[in-house]
Coordinates of C-alpha atoms and ligand atoms in Angstrom, one line a residue:
M60 CA 57.9 174.1 27.3
A61 CA 61.0 172.6 28.0
N62 CA 62.4 175.1 30.5
A63 CA 59.0 175.4 31.7
P64 CA 58.4 175.6 35.7
L65 CA 56.1 172.9 37.4
T66 CA 53.3 174.4 39.0
Q67 CA 53.0 173.2 42.2
V68 CA 49.9 172.5 44.0
N69 CA 48.0 175.7 45.8
D70 CA 46.2 173.6 49.3
N71 CA 44.1 176.8 49.7
R72 CA 44.6 177.3 53.0
R73 CA 47.3 180.5 52.6
P74 CA 46.3 183.5 51.0
A75 CA 48.1 185.5 49.0
G76 CA 49.5 188.5 48.5
T77 CA 49.9 191.2 51.9
R78 CA 47.6 192.6 53.5
T79 CA 48.0 195.8 55.6
G80 CA 45.1 197.1 57.5
G81 CA 42.3 197.3 55.0
T82 CA 44.6 197.1 52.2
L83 CA 45.7 193.8 50.5
T84 CA 48.6 194.0 48.0
L85 CA 48.9 191.4 45.4
A86 CA 51.3 190.8 42.4
L87 CA 50.7 188.4 40.3
E88 CA 52.2 187.0 36.5
I89 CA 50.7 185.1 34.2
V90 CA 53.9 182.5 33.0
E91 CA 54.1 179.7 30.4
A92 CA 54.5 176.1 33.0
A93 CA 53.7 172.2 33.3
F94 CA 51.1 170.4 35.0
Q95 CA 51.1 167.1 36.3
P96 CA 47.5 166.7 37.0
E97 CA 48.1 163.1 38.3
G98 CA 51.0 161.6 39.6
P99 CA 55.1 161.9 39.6
H100 CA 55.0 159.2 36.7
D101 CA 51.7 160.4 34.8
P102 CA 52.2 163.2 31.6
V103 CA 53.1 166.3 32.1
V104 CA 50.7 168.8 30.4
R105 CA 50.9 172.2 28.9
V106 CA 49.2 174.7 30.3
L107 CA 49.2 178.9 31.2
A108 CA 49.6 179.5 35.5
F109 CA 48.6 181.9 37.7
A110 CA 51.8 182.6 39.8
E111 CA 52.6 185.2 42.5
S112 CA 55.5 187.6 41.9
G113 CA 58.9 186.2 42.6
K114 CA 57.1 182.4 43.8
A115 CA 55.9 178.9 41.6
P116 CA 53.1 178.6 39.2
Q117 CA 50.3 177.4 40.9
V118 CA 47.1 175.5 40.0
P119 CA 45.1 176.0 42.0
G120 CA 46.2 180.3 40.9
P121 CA 47.2 182.2 43.9
L122 CA 44.0 182.4 47.1
L123 CA 42.8 185.7 46.9
R124 CA 41.1 185.8 50.6
A125 CA 40.6 188.9 52.7
P126 CA 37.4 190.5 54.5
L127 CA 34.9 192.7 53.0
G128 CA 35.2 196.0 52.5
T129 CA 39.3 195.5 52.1
V130 CA 40.4 197.5 48.7
V131 CA 42.7 194.7 46.6
H132 CA 45.8 196.4 44.6
L133 CA 46.2 194.1 41.5
T134 CA 49.2 193.8 39.3
V135 CA 49.2 191.3 36.6
R136 CA 51.9 190.6 35.0
N137 CA 51.2 188.1 31.3
R138 CA 55.1 187.0 30.8
S139 CA 53.3 184.6 28.4
D140 CA 53.0 184.8 24.4
S141 CA 49.4 185.0 24.1
A142 CA 46.9 188.0 25.6
I143 CA 44.7 186.5 28.7
M144 CA 41.5 188.4 29.5
L145 CA 41.0 188.4 33.3
G146 CA 37.5 188.2 34.5
G147 CA 36.0 187.5 38.0
L148 CA 37.2 189.9 40.1
R149 CA 34.5 191.9 40.3
P150 CA 31.9 189.8 40.8
S151 CA 29.1 192.9 41.6
L152 CA 29.7 194.0 38.5
P153 CA 28.1 192.9 35.0
A154 CA 30.2 190.1 33.6
N155 CA 31.2 192.3 30.1
R156 CA 32.5 194.6 32.7
D157 CA 34.8 192.9 35.1
T158 CA 37.4 192.3 32.3
V159 CA 41.1 193.4 32.3
H160 CA 42.4 192.6 29.5
I161 CA 46.7 192.1 28.9
A162 CA 48.7 191.8 25.8
A163 CA 51.3 189.2 25.9
G164 CA 54.7 190.6 28.1
A165 CA 52.1 193.6 28.9
R166 CA 51.5 194.6 32.5
R167 CA 48.4 195.9 34.5
E168 CA 47.3 197.2 37.8
I169 CA 43.7 197.2 39.0
T170 CA 42.0 198.8 42.5
F171 CA 38.9 197.7 43.7
R172 CA 37.1 197.1 46.8
L173 CA 35.5 193.8 48.2
D174 CA 31.7 194.4 48.4
R175 CA 29.8 191.3 48.2
V176 CA 31.1 188.1 50.9
G177 CA 31.4 185.2 49.1
N178 CA 32.7 182.2 46.8
F179 CA 34.4 183.1 44.1
F180 CA 36.6 182.3 42.1
Y181 CA 39.1 184.8 39.1
W182 CA 40.5 183.3 35.8
G183 CA 42.2 184.0 32.3
V184 CA 41.0 183.4 29.1
L185 CA 42.6 183.2 25.6
K186 CA 42.4 186.5 23.9
G187 CA 38.8 186.1 21.8
L188 CA 37.4 183.9 24.1
T189 CA 34.4 185.5 26.1
S190 CA 34.5 182.7 29.7
Y191 CA 36.0 180.7 31.5
E192 CA 33.5 178.0 30.1
D193 CA 35.0 178.5 26.8
R194 CA 38.6 177.0 27.9
Y195 CA 39.6 173.8 26.8
W196 CA 44.0 172.9 27.9
L197 CA 45.8 175.5 27.5
D198 CA 44.1 178.1 29.5
S199 CA 42.4 176.0 31.6
Q200 CA 44.3 176.3 35.4
L201 CA 44.3 180.0 34.5
T202 CA 42.1 179.8 37.6
A203 CA 42.1 180.5 41.4
A204 CA 39.7 180.8 44.3
F205 CA 38.3 184.1 45.5
I206 CA 37.4 184.5 49.2
V207 CA 35.2 187.2 50.4
D208 CA 34.8 186.5 53.3
P209 CA 32.3 188.8 55.7
A210 CA 33.7 191.9 57.8
D211 CA 33.6 190.3 60.9
A212 CA 34.5 187.2 60.4
P213 CA 36.5 184.7 62.9
A214 CA 40.0 183.4 62.0
V215 CA 39.9 180.0 59.7
S216 CA 39.1 177.1 61.0
P217 CA 42.1 174.1 60.4
Q218 CA 39.0 171.9 59.8
E219 CA 37.8 174.3 56.8
R220 CA 39.1 173.4 53.4
V221 CA 38.5 175.5 49.7
W222 CA 38.4 173.3 46.9
L223 CA 38.2 174.4 43.5
I224 CA 37.6 171.9 40.6
T225 CA 39.1 172.6 37.0
E226 CA 39.0 170.7 34.0
W227 CA 41.7 170.1 31.4
F228 CA 40.8 168.9 28.2
L229 CA 42.1 167.9 24.5
Q230 CA 40.2 166.6 21.7
P231 CA 42.7 166.7 18.8
P232 CA 41.2 167.5 15.9
K233 CA 40.1 164.8 13.5
T234 CA 39.8 162.0 15.9
R235 CA 37.0 161.4 18.3
E236 CA 39.2 160.5 21.5
F237 CA 39.9 163.3 23.1
E238 CA 42.3 163.3 26.7
S239 CA 41.1 164.4 30.1
A240 CA 42.0 165.6 34.1
L241 CA 39.4 166.3 36.6
V242 CA 40.9 168.0 39.2
F243 CA 40.2 169.1 43.0
N244 CA 43.3 171.9 44.1
G245 CA 45.2 170.4 40.9
K246 CA 45.9 166.5 41.6
A247 CA 43.9 164.1 41.1
W248 CA 42.7 161.1 43.0
P249 CA 44.9 159.1 44.4
Y250 CA 46.7 162.6 44.5
N251 CA 45.6 164.8 46.0
E252 CA 45.4 165.8 49.7
R253 CA 44.3 164.0 52.0
L254 CA 42.8 164.9 55.1
T255 CA 42.4 163.7 58.1
F256 CA 39.9 164.9 60.9
T257 CA 38.9 163.3 64.5
Q258 CA 35.7 162.0 65.4
G259 CA 33.3 164.7 66.2
D260 CA 35.4 167.7 64.9
S261 CA 33.0 170.4 62.4
V262 CA 34.0 170.4 59.1
H263 CA 33.7 173.2 56.3
F264 CA 34.1 173.0 52.7
R265 CA 34.3 175.8 50.3
V266 CA 33.7 173.8 47.1
I267 CA 34.3 176.5 43.5
N268 CA 33.6 174.6 40.1
A269 CA 35.4 176.8 38.0
A270 CA 34.9 173.7 35.4
A271 CA 32.8 173.8 32.7
V272 CA 30.9 170.6 33.5
E273 CA 28.4 170.1 36.8
H274 CA 29.1 168.1 39.1
P275 CA 27.0 165.7 41.8
L276 CA 29.0 165.4 44.5
H277 CA 28.2 163.0 46.9
L278 CA 29.9 162.6 51.1
H279 CA 29.7 159.2 52.8
G280 CA 29.3 158.2 55.7
F281 CA 27.8 161.8 57.0
Y282 CA 25.2 164.2 56.1
F283 CA 26.5 167.6 55.3
R284 CA 24.3 170.6 55.3
V285 CA 24.7 173.4 52.5
T286 CA 25.0 176.8 54.2
R287 CA 26.0 179.1 51.2
Q288 CA 25.3 178.8 47.6
G289 CA 26.7 180.6 45.1
G290 CA 27.0 181.4 41.2
A291 CA 30.2 183.2 39.3
R292 CA 28.7 186.8 40.3
A293 CA 26.0 186.0 43.6
D294 CA 26.3 184.1 46.4
T295 CA 24.0 184.1 48.9
V296 CA 23.0 182.6 52.5
V297 CA 20.7 179.2 52.8
P298 CA 18.9 180.1 56.2
A299 CA 18.9 177.7 58.7
S300 CA 15.8 176.7 58.1
R301 CA 15.7 175.4 55.1
Q302 CA 19.1 173.8 55.3
L303 CA 18.6 170.8 54.6
L304 CA 20.3 167.4 55.3
Q305 CA 21.9 166.1 52.7
N306 CA 24.3 163.7 51.8
M307 CA 24.5 164.8 47.4
R308 CA 24.1 167.8 45.7
V309 CA 25.0 168.9 42.6
I310 CA 27.5 172.3 41.4
D311 CA 27.0 174.3 38.6
I312 CA 29.0 175.0 36.3
G313 CA 30.6 178.3 38.2
G314 CA 28.6 177.2 41.3
S315 CA 29.9 177.3 44.4
L316 CA 29.0 175.8 47.7
S317 CA 29.5 175.9 51.7
L318 CA 29.1 173.4 52.9
S319 CA 29.4 172.1 57.1
F320 CA 29.3 168.5 58.6
V321 CA 30.2 166.6 61.6
P322 CA 32.8 163.0 60.7
T323 CA 30.1 161.3 63.4
T324 CA 32.0 157.2 62.4
P325 CA 35.5 157.0 62.2
G326 CA 36.7 155.7 59.9
N327 CA 37.7 156.3 55.6
W328 CA 35.7 158.2 54.1
V329 CA 34.8 159.8 50.5
F330 CA 34.1 163.4 49.3
H331 CA 33.2 162.7 45.7
C332 CA 31.9 163.6 41.6
H333 CA 29.0 160.9 41.5
F334 CA 28.7 160.8 37.4
A335 CA 30.8 157.6 36.6
S336 CA 33.1 159.0 34.1
H337 CA 34.5 162.0 36.4
V338 CA 35.5 159.1 38.9
G339 CA 37.0 157.3 36.1
E340 CA 40.0 156.4 33.4
I341 CA 37.9 159.3 31.0
V342 CA 39.1 162.5 33.3
S343 CA 42.5 160.3 33.9
L344 CA 46.1 160.9 31.5
H345 CA 47.4 158.3 33.5
G346 CA 49.2 156.2 30.5
S347 CA 47.9 158.4 27.9
T348 CA 51.0 159.1 24.9
D349 CA 52.4 162.4 23.8
A350 CA 50.4 161.7 20.5
H351 CA 47.2 161.7 22.8
V352 CA 48.5 164.8 25.4
G353 CA 48.5 167.4 22.5
P354 CA 50.5 170.5 21.5
S355 CA 54.1 170.5 22.5
A356 CA 53.5 168.2 25.6
S357 CA 55.8 166.1 27.3
T358 CA 55.3 163.1 28.7
S359 CA 58.0 161.5 29.9
H360 CA 56.2 158.3 31.1
T361 CA 53.7 155.6 29.3
V362 CA 52.8 153.3 32.3
P363 CA 50.1 151.1 31.6
A364 CA 46.7 152.0 31.7
H365 CA 45.9 149.8 35.4
D366 CA 44.5 151.4 38.5
A367 CA 46.3 153.5 40.3
P368 CA 48.5 153.0 43.2
G369 CA 46.5 151.7 45.6
G370 CA 44.4 149.0 44.4
H371 CA 40.8 151.4 44.1
T372 CA 40.3 151.9 40.6
M373 CA 38.8 155.3 40.8
R374 CA 39.9 158.7 39.2
G375 CA 39.9 162.5 39.0
L376 CA 37.6 163.9 41.5
V377 CA 37.5 162.3 45.0
I378 CA 38.6 163.2 47.7
G379 CA 39.6 160.7 51.0
M380 CA 39.2 161.7 54.2
H381 CA 40.9 159.7 57.4
I382 CA 38.2 160.4 60.4
T383 CA 40.3 159.4 63.7
P384 CA 38.4 158.0 66.4
A385 CA 37.3 160.0 69.3
P386 CA 39.0 158.9 72.9
G387 CA 36.3 156.2 74.0
Y388 CA 34.8 155.0 70.6
R389 CA 33.9 151.3 70.2
E390 CA 32.7 149.8 67.3
P391 CA 29.8 147.9 67.3
V392 CA 29.6 144.2 68.4
V393 CA 26.6 143.5 67.0
A394 CA 25.2 138.9 67.5
N395 CA 22.5 138.1 65.6
R396 CA 21.7 140.0 62.1
R397 CA 19.2 139.1 59.3
T398 CA 21.3 137.9 56.5
I399 CA 20.1 138.7 53.0
N400 CA 22.0 137.2 50.3
L401 CA 22.6 139.7 47.3
L402 CA 24.1 138.2 44.3
I403 CA 26.1 140.3 41.0
Q404 CA 25.5 138.6 37.6
K405 CA 25.7 139.6 34.2
R406 CA 23.0 138.7 31.2
S407 CA 24.9 138.4 27.8
D408 CA 23.1 140.9 25.3
A409 CA 20.0 142.0 27.7
L410 CA 20.7 145.4 26.8
Q411 CA 20.1 147.9 24.3
G412 CA 22.5 147.6 21.2
G413 CA 23.3 143.9 23.0
Q414 CA 25.6 144.8 25.7
T415 CA 25.7 142.9 28.2
A416 CA 23.6 143.8 31.7
Y417 CA 25.6 143.5 35.5
G418 CA 23.0 143.7 37.8
F419 CA 21.7 142.1 41.5
L420 CA 19.2 139.3 42.2
V421 CA 18.2 138.0 45.7
Q422 CA 18.4 134.9 47.0
T423 CA 15.7 133.6 48.9
G424 CA 16.4 129.7 49.5
A425 CA 18.2 127.4 49.6
E426 CA 18.1 126.8 45.6
V427 CA 20.9 128.8 44.1
P428 CA 19.1 131.1 41.0
A429 CA 21.0 130.8 37.5
K430 CA 24.3 133.3 36.7
D431 CA 22.7 135.0 34.4
S432 CA 20.2 136.2 36.0
I433 CA 19.7 139.0 37.7
R434 CA 17.2 141.9 37.5
I435 CA 17.5 145.9 36.9
P436 CA 16.9 147.5 38.9
G437 CA 18.1 145.1 41.6
P438 CA 15.9 144.1 44.3
V439 CA 14.2 146.7 46.7
L440 CA 16.1 145.6 49.9
E441 CA 13.4 146.7 53.0
L442 CA 15.5 146.7 55.9
K443 CA 14.1 147.6 58.9
R444 CA 15.4 151.1 60.9
G445 CA 17.5 149.4 64.3
E446 CA 18.0 145.6 62.8
P447 CA 21.0 144.2 62.3
V448 CA 22.1 143.4 58.5
S449 CA 24.6 141.1 57.5
I450 CA 24.2 141.7 53.4
V451 CA 26.5 139.3 52.2
V452 CA 27.3 140.1 48.6
K453 CA 28.3 136.9 46.1
N454 CA 30.4 138.3 43.3
N455 CA 28.8 135.8 39.9
L456 CA 30.8 138.3 37.4
D457 CA 34.3 137.4 36.2
E458 CA 35.3 140.8 37.5
P459 CA 36.5 142.2 40.9
S460 CA 33.1 144.5 42.5
G461 CA 31.6 146.8 45.8
V462 CA 28.2 147.8 47.2
H463 CA 28.1 150.8 48.8
W464 CA 24.6 151.4 51.2
H465 CA 24.4 154.9 49.2
G466 CA 23.4 157.4 52.2
L467 CA 23.2 154.8 55.6
E468 CA 25.3 156.4 58.2
I469 CA 27.3 153.1 59.0
E470 CA 30.8 151.8 59.9
S471 CA 33.1 152.4 57.3
F472 CA 34.8 149.2 56.3
P473 CA 31.0 147.8 54.6
D474 CA 30.6 151.5 53.1
G475 CA 31.8 149.6 49.8
V476 CA 34.8 151.3 48.3
P477 CA 37.1 148.5 48.0
E478 CA 40.5 149.7 48.5
F479 CA 39.4 152.5 51.2
S480 CA 36.5 151.8 53.3
G481 CA 37.7 150.4 56.6
I482 CA 39.4 152.0 60.0
G483 CA 43.6 150.5 60.2
D484 CA 44.0 147.9 58.9
K485 CA 41.3 146.2 58.1
I486 CA 40.4 148.0 54.8
M487 CA 37.7 146.1 52.1
P488 CA 38.9 144.4 49.7
P489 CA 37.4 144.6 46.5
I490 CA 35.4 141.3 46.1
P491 CA 37.1 138.9 43.9
P492 CA 35.4 136.9 41.0
G493 CA 33.5 133.8 42.6
G494 CA 34.3 135.5 46.1
S495 CA 32.2 137.1 48.8
F496 CA 32.0 140.1 51.3
A497 CA 29.5 139.9 53.9
A498 CA 28.3 143.9 55.0
E499 CA 27.0 143.9 58.3
F500 CA 25.3 147.1 60.2
T501 CA 22.5 148.6 61.5
P502 CA 20.8 151.2 59.7
P503 CA 19.8 154.4 61.8
R504 CA 17.8 156.2 59.9
S505 CA 14.2 155.4 57.8
G506 CA 14.1 156.5 54.4
T507 CA 15.1 156.0 50.8
F508 CA 18.4 155.0 49.6
P509 CA 20.0 153.6 46.4
Y510 CA 22.1 150.4 46.9
H511 CA 25.3 150.2 44.1
S512 CA 28.2 149.0 42.5
H513 CA 31.9 151.7 43.5
L514 CA 34.0 149.8 41.3
H515 CA 34.9 150.2 37.9
E516 CA 31.8 152.3 37.9
M517 CA 31.1 153.4 34.3
R518 CA 30.5 149.9 33.3
Q519 CA 28.7 148.6 36.7
I520 CA 26.7 151.4 37.4
G521 CA 26.0 152.3 33.7
S522 CA 25.0 148.2 33.2
G523 CA 22.3 148.0 35.7
M524 CA 24.9 147.2 38.9
Y525 CA 22.0 149.5 40.9
G526 CA 18.5 149.3 43.4
A527 CA 16.3 150.7 46.1
I528 CA 17.5 150.4 50.0
I529 CA 14.3 151.4 52.0
V530 CA 14.4 151.5 55.9
S531 CA 11.2 152.0 57.4
D532 CA 9.4 151.6 60.7
A533 CA 6.8 149.6 60.2
P534 CA 6.2 147.5 56.9
R535 CA 5.0 149.3 54.1
D536 CA 1.9 149.9 52.5
T537 CA 2.7 148.9 48.3
T538 CA -0.6 150.2 47.3
R539 CA 0.1 154.1 48.3
D540 CA 4.2 153.9 48.9
H541 CA 5.4 153.4 45.7
V542 CA 9.7 153.1 44.4
V543 CA 10.6 154.3 40.8
V544 CA 13.8 153.8 40.2
A545 CA 15.7 155.8 36.8
G546 CA 18.7 154.4 35.3
G547 CA 21.0 153.3 32.8
G548 CA 21.3 151.0 30.7
G549 CA 24.4 150.7 29.1
L550 CA 27.4 152.0 29.2
P551 CA 27.2 155.9 29.3
V552 CA 29.1 157.5 26.4
F553 CA 30.9 160.1 27.4
Y554 CA 30.5 163.7 25.8
K555 CA 27.6 162.5 24.3
Q556 CA 28.7 161.4 21.4
R557 CA 26.0 158.4 21.8
P558 CA 22.7 158.9 23.8
S559 CA 22.7 157.6 27.4
F560 CA 19.9 154.7 27.5
V561 CA 17.6 155.6 30.9
L562 CA 15.5 152.5 31.9
V563 CA 12.6 153.7 34.8
N564 CA 12.0 150.8 36.9
G565 CA 14.2 148.9 34.6
S566 CA 12.2 149.7 31.2
V567 CA 11.7 152.3 28.7
A568 CA 7.8 151.5 29.0
P569 CA 7.6 151.5 32.8
R570 CA 4.5 149.2 34.4
P571 CA 1.6 151.6 35.5
I572 CA 0.8 152.3 39.5
R573 CA -2.0 152.9 40.4
M574 CA -3.4 154.8 43.2
T575 CA -7.0 155.7 45.0
V576 CA -8.9 158.8 45.1
G577 CA -8.1 160.8 48.4
D578 CA -5.4 158.4 49.7
T579 CA -1.8 160.1 50.9
N580 CA 0.6 158.2 48.9
R581 CA 4.4 158.4 49.3
V582 CA 6.2 158.5 46.1
R583 CA 9.9 157.4 46.3
I584 CA 12.3 158.4 43.1
V585 CA 15.8 157.3 43.5
S586 CA 18.1 158.8 40.6
I587 CA 21.1 156.6 39.8
H588 CA 22.2 157.4 36.4
A589 CA 25.6 157.1 35.9
D590 CA 26.1 159.7 34.2
E591 CA 23.1 162.3 34.1
V592 CA 21.4 164.1 36.2
L593 CA 17.3 163.2 35.6
S594 CA 14.5 166.0 35.3
F595 CA 11.2 164.5 36.5
R596 CA 7.7 165.6 36.2
F597 CA 4.0 164.5 37.3
G598 CA 1.1 165.3 36.3
T599 CA -1.4 165.3 33.5
E600 CA -0.5 165.8 30.2
E601 CA -2.4 169.5 30.8
S602 CA -0.3 170.0 33.6
A603 CA 2.4 169.4 36.4
A604 CA 0.5 168.2 39.7
R605 CA 1.4 169.7 42.9
W606 CA 3.2 167.2 45.4
T607 CA 4.5 168.0 49.3
P608 CA 8.4 167.0 49.8
L609 CA 9.0 164.7 52.4
A610 CA 12.1 164.0 52.6
R611 CA 16.0 163.6 50.3
D612 CA 18.5 162.2 50.5
G613 CA 16.5 159.6 52.7
A614 CA 16.5 162.3 55.3
D615 CA 13.2 164.7 56.3
L616 CA 13.4 167.5 54.8
P617 CA 12.8 170.3 57.7
R618 CA 8.7 171.9 58.1
A619 CA 9.4 175.0 55.7
L620 CA 10.4 173.0 53.0
R621 CA 7.3 170.6 53.7
V622 CA 5.2 172.6 51.2
A623 CA 3.0 171.3 48.4
R624 CA 4.6 172.6 45.4
P625 CA 4.5 171.8 41.1
A626 CA 5.7 168.4 40.6
L627 CA 8.9 169.2 38.8
T628 CA 12.1 168.2 39.8
T629 CA 15.9 167.3 39.0
M630 CA 18.2 165.3 40.7
G631 CA 21.8 163.8 40.5
P632 CA 23.0 160.1 40.3
G633 CA 22.7 159.3 43.7
E634 CA 20.3 161.7 45.1
T635 CA 16.9 159.8 46.8
A636 CA 13.7 162.4 47.6
D637 CA 10.6 161.6 48.7
F638 CA 7.0 163.5 48.3
T639 CA 4.0 162.6 49.2
Y640 CA 0.9 163.6 46.5
V641 CA -3.6 163.3 47.4
P642 CA -5.0 162.6 44.5
T643 CA -8.7 164.2 44.1
R644 CA -10.3 162.6 40.8
P645 CA -10.1 159.4 38.7
V646 CA -7.5 160.1 36.1
R647 CA -4.9 159.0 34.3
M648 CA -1.5 160.7 35.0
M649 CA 2.4 160.1 34.2
L650 CA 5.7 160.9 35.8
E651 CA 8.3 161.6 33.2
V652 CA 11.7 161.1 33.1
W653 CA 13.9 163.0 31.1
Y654 CA 17.9 163.9 30.3
P655 CA 18.6 167.4 28.9
T656 CA 19.3 165.6 24.9
G657 CA 17.6 162.8 25.6
P658 CA 14.4 161.1 25.3
R659 CA 11.3 161.3 27.7
I660 CA 9.9 157.7 29.6
V661 CA 6.9 157.9 30.7
L662 CA 5.6 155.7 33.5
P663 CA 2.2 155.7 34.0
V664 CA 0.0 156.4 36.9
E665 CA -3.7 155.5 37.6
V666 CA -5.6 157.2 39.6
Q667 CA -8.7 154.8 40.2
A668 CA -12.1 156.3 42.6
R669 CA -12.2 154.9 46.0
P670 CA -14.0 151.3 45.7
A671 CA -17.9 152.1 46.7
R672 CA -17.8 150.3 50.1
S673 CA -15.8 151.8 51.7
A674 CA -16.7 155.5 51.0
G675 CA -17.7 156.5 53.5
A676 CA -15.9 153.9 55.7
R677 CA -13.3 156.4 56.7
Ligands
CU858 CU1 31.7 165.1 38.1

């Protein structure tokens, strides 16, 4: 380790090897290396890494990218003192045949033809393990993107990026503590590549998840379309008629996504994992000491675990983008805005286990609500499409905060990421204790959206700082338009050392909603637990109902997807989904909400007969 070379960041913009005609020749080595997933003063940990022969080791490893039909001549020399098994090089083979074993010190040659278009990754594991999912620390960065382009693909656009997600993870024996670093292309926020595009560009991300955990990915400010989706061994095109507008998408373990978007509004925008723990200190080595960072690690510095440089508290899986204005862009100037006074408050001993609840409250009159009054979820913010609002957020916590209007296509400055949202020198500050911030915007689209804290997300979202925004064209008929907000009720505990709490409409025993036979009901679901992907089922005890999907993430679905289907869905944190349902008989139904290892929360849905006097009146 003492002499191990530091891995270099690979931005995945240049394919490795030499391509002549239809042949790609690539010589790789597996070497012992030192990996520094964060800043220049943060811990360095020991890993195995891929290097192109004669070059420095890289995280992620050298990019294997060539058109369909290319014949790859690959040699791999294992210069480490561990036997390694490689996988992922031939995705068209069954997983158990797609392996190459290389003893310590040995060299292997392998020739194969690229016979499947898609976004893949190749990887190595220590001898005895069977999958990339089995890796923890030493072999965790033996991973590289592997992209097979169509034979007639145009040259790669400068607005394209390939992002590989990896995790370094160490749980020392006999402790419940662990160390983890989650990175996009070898570096965690705020040390990874900062992108600059121009308003109106066509941006294309290929995201590949080589970590043994899924990630709900969220783009601020704009919708994207997923054009390809894949797993470790297959990758398929999403037909245009089935591409929906999304700002959230869960990427599976071993999965990949091609997503396209046009940044239509200038300013600073983030693309990040929406698990609070994956953008928090828990996935950062910042401040760790030798004892924590494990076998043979050398950590040259111990930095107090305060906020990362730049002021923002985020770590881990975040990418930042600066979108420069197109010529002629002017920030909108609006004179008359409706004001909403939104308070952030807390109440001690209000959640399970005696935890403090954090939450929102809307102040309606001149009378100031009690400092410890809150609502979980926060009040539904009813906005009118096209109507300018000023949401004045008053922070009555004793710590800074900031509120994100999730999914709204608004200007960057009010978007709510403290120390980052904004344009040029005009950057949104954290809202200090006792301070306030006026988020001024005009919602351009009708739909269902979450709002939530975007600072100290684990604690603030996890303890209740979330709610629903409904943007509509006309006042809602709340007898047929129902809002279901599923979120947390106390600090989530990473890696499931303790179950997460789930609240539905603020309770583990939520109040029933009522529907009337024959009515077209709209059910708006907001999934905003800080750290769980939630499952939803609507129906009777015996069978799931059939509902019709209407919108996702606040955007109406394409016609091809608006067809009745069984009422079962999973939604990552920050996702919203709207459905319609027309009950045909009086019956007791329920909406159940759960995560895989947690209890089921049941929201009763009582369907009543249409009153006789109105029968036949329509
Ligand atoms: Cu994540």
